[in-house]
PDB file of C-alpha atoms in Angstrom:
ATOM      1  CA  MET A1273      38.536 -86.878  65.939  1.00 59.00           C
ATOM      2  CA  SER A1274      35.586 -84.553  65.645  1.00 72.00           C
ATOM      3  CA  VAL A1275      35.594 -80.850  64.883  1.00 77.00           C
ATOM      4  CA  TYR A1276      34.505 -80.181  68.448  1.00 81.00           C
ATOM      5  CA  LEU A1277      37.569 -81.860  69.901  1.00 83.00           C
ATOM      6  CA  LYS A1278      39.862 -79.343  68.220  1.00 86.00           C
ATOM      7  CA  LYS A1279      37.799 -76.489  69.648  1.00 87.00           C
ATOM      8  CA  ILE A1280      37.764 -78.021  73.119  1.00 85.00           C
ATOM      9  CA  LYS A1281      41.516 -78.592  73.094  1.00 86.00           C
ATOM     10  CA  ARG A1282      42.059 -75.006  71.953  1.00 88.00           C
ATOM     11  CA  ILE A1283      39.849 -73.656  74.755  1.00 88.00           C
ATOM     12  CA  ILE A1284      41.460 -75.855  77.410  1.00 87.00           C
ATOM     13  CA  SER A1285      44.962 -74.849  76.306  1.00 89.00           C
ATOM     14  CA  ASN A1286      44.191 -71.225  77.251  1.00 92.00           C
ATOM     15  CA  PHE A1287      44.140 -72.140  80.962  1.00 91.00           C
ATOM     16  CA  ASN A1288      46.828 -73.196  83.424  1.00 91.00           C
ATOM     17  CA  LYS A1289      47.300 -76.849  84.450  1.00 88.00           C
ATOM     18  CA  GLU A1290      45.061 -76.761  87.531  1.00 90.00           C
ATOM     19  CA  GLU A1291      42.231 -75.097  85.668  1.00 91.00           C
ATOM     20  CA  GLN A1292      42.704 -77.486  82.760  1.00 88.00           C
ATOM     21  CA  SER A1293      42.181 -80.491  85.008  1.00 86.00           C
ATOM     22  CA  GLU A1294      39.024 -78.887  86.439  1.00 90.00           C
ATOM     23  CA  LEU A1295      37.713 -78.143  82.944  1.00 88.00           C
ATOM     24  CA  ILE A1296      38.415 -81.707  81.833  1.00 86.00           C
ATOM     25  CA  LYS A1297      36.588 -83.085  84.886  1.00 87.00           C
ATOM     26  CA  TYR A1298      33.614 -80.843  84.162  1.00 90.00           C
ATOM     27  CA  TYR A1299      33.635 -81.828  80.472  1.00 87.00           C
ATOM     28  CA  PHE A1300      33.800 -85.497  81.425  1.00 86.00           C
ATOM     29  CA  GLU A1301      30.866 -85.231  83.851  1.00 88.00           C
ATOM     30  CA  SER A1302      28.765 -83.236  81.372  1.00 89.00           C
ATOM     31  CA  ALA A1303      29.516 -85.679  78.580  1.00 87.00           C
ATOM     32  CA  LYS A1304      28.717 -88.609  80.869  1.00 86.00           C
ATOM     33  CA  ARG A1305      25.262 -87.160  81.587  1.00 89.00           C
ATOM     34  CA  LEU A1306      24.647 -86.729  77.862  1.00 88.00           C
ATOM     35  CA  LEU A1307      25.897 -90.194  76.984  1.00 87.00           C
ATOM     36  CA  LEU A1308      23.799 -91.998  79.579  1.00 85.00           C
ATOM     37  CA  ASP A1309      20.525 -90.117  79.128  1.00 85.00           C
ATOM     38  CA  ASP A1310      17.335 -91.811  77.909  1.00 81.00           C
ATOM     39  CA  LYS A1311      17.811 -90.829  74.281  1.00 85.00           C
ATOM     40  CA  LEU A1312      18.956 -93.319  71.673  1.00 82.00           C
ATOM     41  CA  VAL A1313      22.652 -94.035  71.372  1.00 82.00           C
ATOM     42  CA  SER A1314      23.433 -92.282  68.124  1.00 84.00           C
ATOM     43  CA  ARG A1315      26.519 -91.727  66.045  1.00 86.00           C
ATOM     44  CA  SER A1316      27.055 -88.366  67.737  1.00 86.00           C
ATOM     45  CA  LYS A1317      27.242 -90.062  71.139  1.00 86.00           C
ATOM     46  CA  ILE A1318      29.854 -92.472  69.811  1.00 84.00           C
ATOM     47  CA  HIS A1319      31.858 -89.507  68.484  1.00 86.00           C
ATOM     48  CA  LEU A1320      31.583 -87.805  71.870  1.00 86.00           C
ATOM     49  CA  LEU A1321      32.928 -90.948  73.546  1.00 84.00           C
ATOM     50  CA  LYS A1322      35.872 -91.006  71.123  1.00 86.00           C
ATOM     51  CA  ASP A1323      36.557 -87.348  71.882  1.00 85.00           C
ATOM     52  CA  LEU A1324      36.547 -88.117  75.591  1.00 86.00           C
ATOM     53  CA  LYS A1325      39.133 -90.825  74.994  1.00 84.00           C
ATOM     54  CA  GLU A1326      41.401 -88.239  73.400  1.00 83.00           C
ATOM     55  CA  ILE A1327      41.152 -85.923  76.412  1.00 82.00           C
ATOM     56  CA  GLN A1328      40.478 -88.095  79.456  1.00 75.00           C
ATOM     57  CA  ASN A1329      42.473 -90.941  80.965  1.00 66.00           C
ATOM     58  CA  GLU A1330      41.587 -94.275  79.333  1.00 68.00           C
ATOM     59  CA  ASN A1331      40.975 -96.008  82.681  1.00 66.00           C
ATOM     60  CA  ASP A1332      38.195 -93.590  83.582  1.00 69.00           C
ATOM     61  CA  LEU A1333      36.373 -94.336  80.355  1.00 81.00           C
ATOM     62  CA  ASN A1334      36.167 -98.129  80.454  1.00 82.00           C
ATOM     63  CA  ASP A1335      33.113 -98.160  82.713  1.00 83.00           C
ATOM     64  CA  LEU A1336      31.469 -95.358  80.760  1.00 84.00           C
ATOM     65  CA  GLU A1337      32.087 -97.140  77.462  1.00 85.00           C
ATOM     66  CA  ASN A1338      30.650-100.383  78.850  1.00 85.00           C
ATOM     67  CA  ASP A1339      27.568 -98.546  80.133  1.00 85.00           C
ATOM     68  CA  LEU A1340      27.051 -96.806  76.796  1.00 85.00           C
ATOM     69  CA  MET A1341      27.355-100.051  74.841  1.00 85.00           C
ATOM     70  CA  SER A1342      24.952-101.735  77.269  1.00 86.00           C
ATOM     71  CA  HIS A1343      22.455 -98.951  76.537  1.00 83.00           C
ATOM     72  CA  LYS A1344      22.923 -99.518  72.810  1.00 84.00           C
ATOM     73  CA  VAL A1345      22.415-103.281  73.165  1.00 85.00           C
ATOM     74  CA  LEU A1346      19.268-102.798  75.254  1.00 84.00           C
ATOM     75  CA  GLN A1347      17.862-100.283  72.782  1.00 84.00           C
ATOM     76  CA  THR A1348      18.533-102.598  69.850  1.00 84.00           C
ATOM     77  CA  ARG A1349      17.010-105.534  71.675  1.00 84.00           C
ATOM     78  CA  ALA A1350      13.933-103.466  72.584  1.00 82.00           C
ATOM     79  CA  LEU A1351      13.555-102.433  68.958  1.00 82.00           C
ATOM     80  CA  ILE A1352      13.734-106.041  67.801  1.00 82.00           C
ATOM     81  CA  LEU A1353      11.252-107.156  70.455  1.00 79.00           C
ATOM     82  CA  ASP A1354       8.887-104.350  69.441  1.00 77.00           C
ATOM     83  CA  LEU A1355       9.084-105.525  65.856  1.00 76.00           C
ATOM     84  CA  ILE A1356       8.441-109.113  66.887  1.00 74.00           C
ATOM     85  CA  THR A1357       5.418-108.377  69.050  1.00 68.00           C
ATOM     86  CA  LYS A1358       3.840-106.132  66.435  1.00 64.00           C
ATOM     87  CA  ASP A1359       1.078-107.900  64.531  1.00 64.00           C
ATOM     88  CA  TYR A1360       1.843-107.544  60.842  1.00 57.00           C
ATOM     89  CA  SER A1361      -0.734-110.089  59.694  1.00 61.00           C
ATOM     90  CA  LYS A1362      -2.920-107.324  58.232  1.00 61.00           C
ATOM     91  CA  ASP A1363      -0.004-106.016  56.198  1.00 56.00           C
ATOM     92  CA  THR A1364       0.814-109.241  54.375  1.00 56.00           C
ATOM     93  CA  GLU A1365       0.117-107.657  51.017  1.00 54.00           C
ATOM     94  CA  CYS A1366       2.911-105.141  51.588  1.00 52.00           C
ATOM     95  CA  ILE A1367       5.206-107.081  53.900  1.00 53.00           C
ATOM     96  CA  TYR A1368       6.069-110.616  52.914  1.00 56.00           C
ATOM     97  CA  LYS A1369       7.449-113.395  55.055  1.00 58.00           C
ATOM     98  CA  PRO A1370      10.447-112.381  57.175  1.00 58.00           C
ATOM     99  CA  GLU A1371      13.896-113.216  55.983  1.00 62.00           C
ATOM    100  CA  LYS A1372      15.677-116.217  57.426  1.00 64.00           C
ATOM    101  CA  TRP A1373      18.073-114.038  59.442  1.00 63.00           C
ATOM    102  CA  ILE A1374      15.189-112.332  61.237  1.00 70.00           C
ATOM    103  CA  LYS A1375      13.853-115.725  62.303  1.00 71.00           C
ATOM    104  CA  GLU A1376      17.294-116.656  63.632  1.00 72.00           C
ATOM    105  CA  ILE A1377      17.508-113.413  65.629  1.00 74.00           C
ATOM    106  CA  VAL A1378      14.046-114.006  67.083  1.00 74.00           C
ATOM    107  CA  LYS A1379      14.945-117.561  68.028  1.00 77.00           C
ATOM    108  CA  ASP A1380      18.181-116.393  69.652  1.00 78.00           C
ATOM    109  CA  ILE A1381      16.385-113.661  71.633  1.00 78.00           C
ATOM    110  CA  GLU A1382      13.735-116.066  72.858  1.00 76.00           C
ATOM    111  CA  GLU A1383      16.419-118.491  74.030  1.00 78.00           C
ATOM    112  CA  THR A1384      18.355-115.855  75.985  1.00 70.00           C
TER     113      THR A1384
END
């Protein structure tokens, strides 16, 4: 639980039930926009998702969680592909042969 969740719960508790549900819906939609933007999936986005799970119904979050993790997978894959396509042949004095695990990742990516 993040520090922000305590503050949000405190703010929401000041309203009646109908207003609380409206505030939670608004918070969910705002958080969804932030989570699925073009920026990298960072630790803060993961914390925001966990906070949403504390407030919002679990069923509503399954699709959002899957979308967020798909973004993270695509970003990681893009990073790996960028590293693969980069020509490091000029930097061989500083960067030595890749580790065995990098070769296995490259092979796996090329096969999928």
